[in-house]
Coordinates of N, CA, C and O in Angstrom, one line a residue:
M5 N 15.1 -31.0 -100.4 CA 14.1 -30.0 -99.9 C 13.2 -30.6 -98.8 O 12.9 -29.9 -97.9
K6 N 12.8 -31.8 -99.0 CA 11.9 -32.5 -98.0 C 12.7 -32.6 -96.7 O 12.1 -32.5 -95.6
R7 N 14.0 -32.9 -96.8 CA 14.8 -33.1 -95.6 C 14.9 -31.8 -94.8 O 14.8 -31.8 -93.6
I8 N 15.0 -30.7 -95.5 CA 15.1 -29.4 -94.8 C 13.7 -29.0 -94.2 O 13.7 -28.6 -93.0
A9 N 12.7 -29.3 -94.9 CA 11.3 -29.1 -94.3 C 11.1 -29.9 -93.1 O 10.6 -29.5 -92.1
L10 N 11.5 -31.2 -93.1 CA 11.3 -32.1 -92.0 C 12.2 -31.6 -90.8 O 11.7 -31.6 -89.7
F11 N 13.4 -31.2 -91.1 CA 14.3 -30.7 -90.1 C 13.7 -29.5 -89.4 O 13.7 -29.4 -88.2
L12 N 13.2 -28.5 -90.2 CA 12.6 -27.3 -89.6 C 11.3 -27.7 -88.8 O 11.1 -27.1 -87.7
L13 N 10.5 -28.6 -89.2 CA 9.4 -29.0 -88.5 C 9.7 -29.6 -87.2 O 9.2 -29.3 -86.1
V14 N 10.7 -30.5 -87.1 CA 11.2 -31.1 -85.9 C 11.8 -30.1 -85.0 O 11.5 -30.1 -83.8
T15 N 12.6 -29.2 -85.5 CA 13.2 -28.1 -84.7 C 12.1 -27.2 -84.1 O 12.2 -26.9 -82.9
L16 N 11.1 -26.8 -84.9 CA 10.1 -25.9 -84.3 C 9.2 -26.7 -83.3 O 8.8 -26.1 -82.3
A17 N 9.0 -27.9 -83.5 CA 8.2 -28.7 -82.6 C 9.0 -28.8 -81.2 O 8.4 -28.7 -80.2
S18 N 10.3 -29.1 -81.3 CA 11.1 -29.2 -80.1 C 11.1 -27.8 -79.4 O 11.0 -27.8 -78.1
A19 N 11.2 -26.7 -80.1 CA 11.2 -25.4 -79.5 C 9.9 -25.2 -78.8 O 9.8 -24.6 -77.7
G20 N 8.8 -25.6 -79.4 CA 7.5 -25.4 -78.7 C 7.4 -26.2 -77.5 O 6.8 -25.8 -76.5
I21 N 7.9 -27.5 -77.5 CA 7.9 -28.3 -76.3 C 8.8 -27.7 -75.2 O 8.4 -27.6 -74.0
A22 N 9.9 -27.1 -75.6 CA 10.8 -26.5 -74.6 C 10.1 -25.3 -74.0 O 10.1 -25.0 -72.8
Y23 N 9.5 -24.5 -74.8 CA 8.8 -23.3 -74.3 C 7.6 -23.7 -73.4 O 7.5 -23.1 -72.3
F24 N 6.9 -24.7 -73.8 CA 5.8 -25.2 -72.9 C 6.3 -25.7 -71.6 O 5.8 -25.3 -70.5
S25 N 7.4 -26.4 -71.6 CA 8.0 -27.0 -70.4 C 8.5 -25.8 -69.5 O 8.2 -25.9 -68.3
L26 N 9.2 -24.9 -70.0 CA 9.7 -23.7 -69.2 C 8.5 -22.9 -68.7 O 8.6 -22.5 -67.5
S27 N 7.5 -22.6 -69.5 CA 6.4 -21.8 -69.0 C 5.6 -22.5 -67.9 O 5.1 -21.9 -67.0
K28 N 5.5 -23.8 -68.0 CA 4.8 -24.6 -67.0 C 5.6 -24.6 -65.7 O 5.0 -24.7 -64.6
L29 N 6.9 -24.5 -65.7 CA 7.7 -24.5 -64.5 C 7.8 -23.1 -63.9 O 8.5 -22.9 -62.9
G30 N 7.3 -22.1 -64.6 CA 7.3 -20.7 -64.0 C 8.4 -19.9 -64.5 O 8.7 -18.8 -64.0
F31 N 9.2 -20.3 -65.5 CA 10.2 -19.5 -66.1 C 9.7 -18.7 -67.2 O 8.9 -19.1 -68.0
S32 N 10.3 -17.5 -67.4 CA 9.9 -16.6 -68.5 C 10.9 -16.8 -69.6 O 12.0 -17.0 -69.4
T33 N 10.4 -16.8 -70.8 CA 11.2 -16.9 -72.0 C 11.5 -15.6 -72.6 O 12.1 -15.6 -73.7
S34 N 11.0 -14.5 -72.0 CA 11.3 -13.2 -72.6 C 12.8 -12.9 -72.5 O 13.5 -13.4 -71.6
Q35 N 13.3 -12.1 -73.4 CA 14.7 -11.8 -73.4 C 14.9 -10.4 -72.9 O 15.3 -9.5 -73.7
K36 N 14.7 -10.1 -71.7 CA 14.9 -8.8 -71.1 C 16.4 -8.6 -70.9 O 17.1 -9.6 -70.6
K37 N 16.9 -7.4 -71.1 CA 18.3 -7.1 -70.9 C 18.5 -6.9 -69.4 O 17.9 -6.0 -68.8
I38 N 19.3 -7.8 -68.8 CA 19.5 -7.7 -67.3 C 20.9 -7.1 -67.1 O 21.9 -7.7 -67.7
A39 N 21.0 -6.1 -66.4 CA 22.3 -5.4 -66.1 C 23.1 -6.3 -65.2 O 22.7 -6.8 -64.2
A40 N 24.4 -6.6 -65.6 CA 25.3 -7.4 -64.8 C 25.7 -6.5 -63.6 O 26.0 -5.3 -63.8
T41 N 25.8 -7.1 -62.4 CA 26.3 -6.4 -61.3 C 27.7 -6.9 -60.9 O 27.8 -8.1 -60.8
N42 N 28.6 -6.0 -60.8 CA 30.0 -6.4 -60.4 C 30.3 -5.9 -59.1 O 29.7 -4.9 -58.6
I43 N 31.3 -6.5 -58.4 CA 31.8 -6.0 -57.2 C 33.3 -5.7 -57.5 O 34.1 -6.6 -57.8
H44 N 33.6 -4.4 -57.3 CA 35.0 -4.0 -57.5 C 35.6 -3.9 -56.1 O 35.1 -3.3 -55.2
M45 N 36.8 -4.5 -56.0 CA 37.5 -4.5 -54.7 C 38.6 -3.4 -54.6 O 39.3 -3.2 -55.5
V46 N 38.6 -2.7 -53.4 CA 39.6 -1.7 -53.1 C 40.3 -2.2 -51.8 O 39.6 -2.4 -50.8
S47 N 41.6 -2.3 -51.9 CA 42.4 -2.6 -50.7 C 42.8 -1.3 -50.0 O 43.4 -0.4 -50.6
L48 N 42.4 -1.2 -48.7 CA 42.8 0.0 -47.9 C 44.1 -0.4 -47.1 O 44.1 -1.4 -46.4
M49 N 45.1 0.4 -47.2 CA 46.3 0.2 -46.5 C 46.7 1.6 -45.8 O 46.0 2.6 -46.0
K50 N 47.7 1.5 -45.0 CA 48.0 2.7 -44.1 C 48.0 4.0 -44.8 O 47.3 4.9 -44.4
D51 N 48.7 4.2 -45.9 CA 48.7 5.5 -46.6 C 48.3 5.4 -48.1 O 48.6 6.3 -48.9
M52 N 47.4 4.4 -48.4 CA 47.0 4.3 -49.8 C 45.8 3.4 -50.0 O 45.5 2.7 -49.1
A53 N 45.3 3.5 -51.2 CA 44.2 2.6 -51.6 C 44.6 2.0 -52.9 O 45.2 2.7 -53.7
D54 N 44.3 0.7 -53.1 CA 44.7 0.1 -54.3 C 43.5 -0.7 -54.9 O 43.1 -1.7 -54.2
P55 N 42.9 -0.3 -56.0 CA 43.3 0.9 -56.8 C 42.7 2.1 -56.1 O 41.8 2.0 -55.3
D56 N 43.2 3.3 -56.5 CA 42.6 4.5 -56.0 C 41.6 5.2 -56.9 O 40.9 6.1 -56.6
I57 N 41.4 4.6 -58.1 CA 40.4 5.0 -59.1 C 39.7 3.7 -59.5 O 40.3 2.8 -60.0
V58 N 38.4 3.7 -59.4 CA 37.5 2.6 -59.8 C 36.6 3.0 -60.9 O 35.9 4.0 -60.7
L59 N 36.5 2.3 -62.0 CA 35.5 2.5 -63.0 C 34.4 1.5 -62.9 O 34.7 0.3 -62.9
A60 N 33.2 2.0 -62.7 CA 32.1 1.1 -62.4 C 30.9 1.4 -63.3 O 30.9 2.5 -63.9
K61 N 29.9 0.6 -63.3 CA 28.7 0.8 -64.0 C 27.6 1.0 -63.0 O 27.7 0.5 -61.8
V62 N 26.5 1.7 -63.4 CA 25.3 1.8 -62.5 C 24.9 0.4 -62.0 O 24.8 -0.5 -62.8
G63 N 24.7 0.3 -60.7 CA 24.3 -1.0 -60.1 C 25.4 -1.8 -59.6 O 25.2 -2.7 -58.8
D64 N 26.7 -1.4 -59.9 CA 27.8 -2.1 -59.4 C 28.1 -1.8 -57.9 O 27.6 -0.7 -57.4
Y65 N 28.8 -2.6 -57.3 CA 29.3 -2.4 -55.9 C 30.7 -2.1 -55.9 O 31.5 -2.6 -56.7
V66 N 31.2 -1.4 -54.9 CA 32.6 -1.2 -54.6 C 32.7 -1.6 -53.1 O 32.0 -1.2 -52.2
Q67 N 33.6 -2.6 -52.9 CA 33.9 -3.1 -51.6 C 35.3 -2.6 -51.1 O 36.3 -2.9 -51.8
F68 N 35.3 -1.9 -50.0 CA 36.6 -1.4 -49.4 C 37.0 -2.4 -48.4 O 36.3 -2.6 -47.4
N69 N 38.2 -3.0 -48.6 CA 38.7 -4.0 -47.7 C 39.9 -3.5 -46.9 O 40.9 -3.1 -47.5
A70 N 39.8 -3.6 -45.5 CA 40.9 -3.2 -44.7 C 42.0 -4.2 -44.8 O 41.7 -5.4 -44.5
K71 N 43.2 -3.9 -45.3 CA 44.2 -4.9 -45.5 C 45.4 -4.6 -44.6 O 46.4 -5.3 -44.8
D72 N 45.3 -3.7 -43.8 CA 46.5 -3.3 -42.9 C 46.3 -3.6 -41.5 O 47.2 -3.3 -40.6
G73 N 45.2 -4.2 -41.1 CA 44.9 -4.5 -39.7 C 44.5 -3.3 -38.9 O 44.4 -3.4 -37.7
K74 N 44.3 -2.1 -39.5 CA 44.0 -0.9 -38.9 C 42.5 -0.5 -39.1 O 41.9 -1.1 -40.0
E75 N 42.0 0.4 -38.3 CA 40.6 0.9 -38.5 C 40.6 1.9 -39.6 O 41.6 2.6 -39.8
H76 N 39.4 1.9 -40.3 CA 39.2 2.9 -41.4 C 37.9 3.5 -41.2 O 37.0 3.0 -40.6
N77 N 37.7 4.7 -41.7 CA 36.5 5.5 -41.7 C 36.4 6.3 -42.9 O 37.0 7.4 -43.0
L78 N 35.7 5.8 -43.9 CA 35.5 6.4 -45.2 C 34.4 7.5 -45.2 O 33.3 7.2 -44.7
S79 N 34.7 8.6 -45.8 CA 33.7 9.6 -46.0 C 33.7 10.1 -47.4 O 34.7 10.1 -48.1
Q80 N 32.5 10.4 -47.9 CA 32.4 11.0 -49.2 C 32.8 12.4 -49.2 O 32.5 13.2 -48.3
G81 N 33.6 12.8 -50.2 CA 34.1 14.1 -50.3 C 35.5 14.2 -50.8 O 36.2 13.2 -50.6
S82 N 35.8 15.2 -51.5 CA 37.1 15.4 -52.1 C 38.1 15.7 -51.0 O 37.7 16.1 -49.9
G83 N 39.3 15.7 -51.3 CA 40.3 16.1 -50.4 C 41.6 16.4 -51.2 O 41.7 16.3 -52.4
N84 N 42.5 17.0 -50.4 CA 43.8 17.4 -51.1 C 44.9 16.7 -50.3 O 45.1 17.0 -49.1
A85 N 45.6 15.8 -50.9 CA 46.7 15.1 -50.3 C 47.8 16.0 -49.8 O 48.5 15.6 -48.9
V86 N 48.0 17.2 -50.4 CA 49.1 18.0 -50.0 C 48.8 18.7 -48.7 O 49.6 18.6 -47.8
D87 N 47.7 19.3 -48.5 CA 47.4 20.0 -47.2 C 46.4 19.2 -46.3 O 46.0 19.7 -45.3
K88 N 46.1 18.0 -46.7 CA 45.2 17.1 -45.9 C 43.9 17.7 -45.7 O 43.2 17.5 -44.7
N89 N 43.4 18.5 -46.6 CA 42.1 19.2 -46.5 C 41.0 18.1 -46.9 O 41.0 17.7 -48.0
H90 N 40.1 17.8 -46.0 CA 39.1 16.8 -46.3 C 37.8 17.5 -46.4 O 37.1 17.7 -45.4
A91 N 37.4 17.8 -47.6 CA 36.1 18.5 -47.8 C 35.0 17.4 -47.8 O 35.2 16.3 -48.2
H92 N 33.8 17.7 -47.2 CA 32.7 16.8 -47.2 C 31.6 17.3 -48.0 O 31.3 18.5 -48.1
E93 N 31.0 16.3 -48.7 CA 29.8 16.6 -49.5 C 28.6 16.8 -48.6 O 28.5 16.2 -47.5
E94 N 27.7 17.7 -49.0 CA 26.5 17.8 -48.2 C 25.7 16.5 -48.3 O 25.5 16.0 -49.4
E95 N 25.2 16.0 -47.2 CA 24.5 14.7 -47.1 C 25.4 13.6 -47.7 O 24.9 12.6 -48.3
G96 N 26.7 13.7 -47.5 CA 27.6 12.7 -48.1 C 27.6 11.4 -47.2 O 27.2 11.4 -46.1
L97 N 28.0 10.4 -47.8 CA 28.1 9.1 -47.2 C 29.2 9.0 -46.2 O 30.3 9.5 -46.5
E98 N 29.0 8.3 -45.1 CA 30.2 8.0 -44.2 C 30.0 6.6 -43.7 O 28.9 6.2 -43.3
S99 N 31.1 5.8 -43.8 CA 31.0 4.4 -43.5 C 30.9 4.2 -42.0 O 30.4 3.1 -41.6
G100 N 31.4 5.1 -41.2 CA 31.6 4.8 -39.8 C 32.9 3.9 -39.6 O 33.5 3.6 -40.6
V101 N 33.3 3.7 -38.4 CA 34.5 2.9 -38.2 C 34.3 1.5 -38.5 O 33.4 0.8 -38.1
F102 N 35.3 0.9 -39.4 CA 35.3 -0.5 -39.5 C 36.7 -1.0 -39.3 O 37.7 -0.3 -39.6
K103 N 36.8 -2.2 -38.7 CA 38.1 -2.7 -38.2 C 38.9 -3.3 -39.3 O 38.5 -3.5 -40.4
G104 N 40.1 -3.6 -38.9 CA 41.1 -4.1 -39.8 C 40.8 -5.4 -40.5 O 41.4 -5.8 -41.5
D105 N 39.9 -6.2 -40.0 CA 39.5 -7.4 -40.6 C 38.1 -7.4 -41.2 O 37.5 -8.4 -41.5
E106 N 37.6 -6.2 -41.4 CA 36.2 -6.0 -41.9 C 36.3 -5.3 -43.3 O 37.4 -4.8 -43.7
A107 N 35.1 -5.1 -43.9 CA 35.0 -4.5 -45.2 C 33.8 -3.6 -45.2 O 32.9 -3.8 -44.3
Y108 N 33.7 -2.7 -46.1 CA 32.6 -1.8 -46.3 C 32.2 -1.8 -47.7 O 33.0 -1.6 -48.6
K109 N 30.9 -2.1 -48.0 CA 30.5 -2.2 -49.4 C 29.4 -1.2 -49.7 O 28.5 -1.0 -48.9
I110 N 29.5 -0.6 -50.9 CA 28.5 0.4 -51.4 C 28.0 0.0 -52.8 O 28.8 -0.3 -53.6
Q111 N 26.7 0.2 -53.0 CA 26.2 0.0 -54.4 C 25.9 1.4 -55.0 O 25.3 2.3 -54.3
F112 N 26.4 1.6 -56.2 CA 26.2 2.9 -56.9 C 25.1 2.8 -57.8 O 25.1 2.0 -58.8
K113 N 24.1 3.6 -57.6 CA 22.8 3.6 -58.4 C 22.7 4.7 -59.4 O 21.7 4.8 -60.1
K114 N 23.6 5.7 -59.3 CA 23.5 6.8 -60.2 C 24.9 7.1 -60.9 O 25.9 6.9 -60.3
V115 N 24.8 7.6 -62.1 CA 26.0 8.0 -62.8 C 26.6 9.2 -62.1 O 25.9 10.0 -61.6
G116 N 27.9 9.2 -62.1 CA 28.6 10.3 -61.4 C 30.1 10.0 -61.1 O 30.5 8.9 -61.3
I117 N 30.7 11.0 -60.5 CA 32.1 10.8 -60.0 C 32.0 11.0 -58.5 O 31.5 12.1 -58.0
Y118 N 32.4 10.0 -57.7 CA 32.3 10.0 -56.3 C 33.7 10.0 -55.7 O 34.5 9.1 -56.0
S119 N 34.0 10.9 -54.8 CA 35.3 11.0 -54.2 C 35.1 10.6 -52.7 O 34.1 10.9 -52.0
F120 N 36.1 9.8 -52.2 CA 36.1 9.4 -50.8 C 37.5 9.6 -50.2 O 38.5 9.6 -50.9
H121 N 37.5 9.8 -48.9 CA 38.8 9.8 -48.2 C 38.6 9.1 -46.9 O 37.5 8.8 -46.4
D122 N 39.7 8.7 -46.3 CA 39.8 7.9 -45.1 C 40.2 8.9 -43.9 O 41.3 9.4 -43.9
H123 N 39.3 9.0 -42.9 CA 39.6 9.9 -41.8 C 40.9 9.5 -41.0 O 41.6 10.3 -40.5
F124 N 41.1 8.2 -40.9 CA 42.2 7.7 -40.1 C 43.5 7.6 -40.9 O 44.5 7.4 -40.3
N125 N 43.4 7.8 -42.2 CA 44.6 7.7 -43.0 C 44.6 8.8 -44.0 O 44.0 8.7 -45.1
P126 N 45.1 10.0 -43.6 CA 44.9 11.2 -44.4 C 45.5 11.2 -45.8 O 45.1 12.1 -46.6
D127 N 46.3 10.2 -46.2 CA 46.8 10.2 -47.5 C 46.0 9.3 -48.4 O 46.4 9.1 -49.6
T128 N 44.9 8.7 -47.9 CA 44.1 7.8 -48.7 C 42.9 8.5 -49.3 O 42.0 8.9 -48.6
Y129 N 42.9 8.5 -50.6 CA 41.8 9.1 -51.4 C 41.4 8.1 -52.5 O 42.3 7.4 -53.1
I130 N 40.1 8.0 -52.7 CA 39.6 7.0 -53.7 C 38.6 7.8 -54.5 O 37.7 8.5 -54.0
R131 N 38.6 7.6 -55.8 CA 37.6 8.1 -56.7 C 36.9 7.0 -57.4 O 37.5 6.1 -58.0
V132 N 35.6 7.0 -57.4 CA 34.7 6.0 -58.1 C 34.0 6.7 -59.3 O 33.3 7.7 -59.0
I133 N 34.2 6.3 -60.5 CA 33.6 6.9 -61.6 C 32.5 5.9 -62.1 O 32.9 4.8 -62.5
V134 N 31.3 6.3 -62.1 CA 30.2 5.4 -62.4 C 29.5 5.9 -63.7 O 29.1 7.0 -63.9
K135 N 29.5 5.0 -64.7 CA 28.9 5.2 -66.0 C 27.7 4.4 -66.2 O 27.5 3.4 -65.5
D136 N 26.9 4.7 -67.2 CA 25.7 4.0 -67.5 C 26.0 2.7 -68.3 O 26.9 2.6 -69.0

């Protein structure tokens, strides 16, 4: 019993020293839940995106990488691969032109389903599903 009490006393004293040392250095010892931020990669090619559906969490990034040496121009909005109808969202996002050796990265800050299409590659559609 005395050994257990001594062990607890030494352990608590060590924890107090560690807390004191960390707080003196400016570190917080609170245990806030910090959301992990991920970067999801999408490869853009002539007539497709890989993957074409991305599952992400709020705060994550999706990076669109040109992998075919061609220019790309992503716009937010649904489309129809059959008749090449590219609908645009009101106030939707547009990447502008980025070259074959460049990438375009977006951070998603709200839950939702986001559709994108590539103006220069009419068969390329991407859907990003963002959950909390």
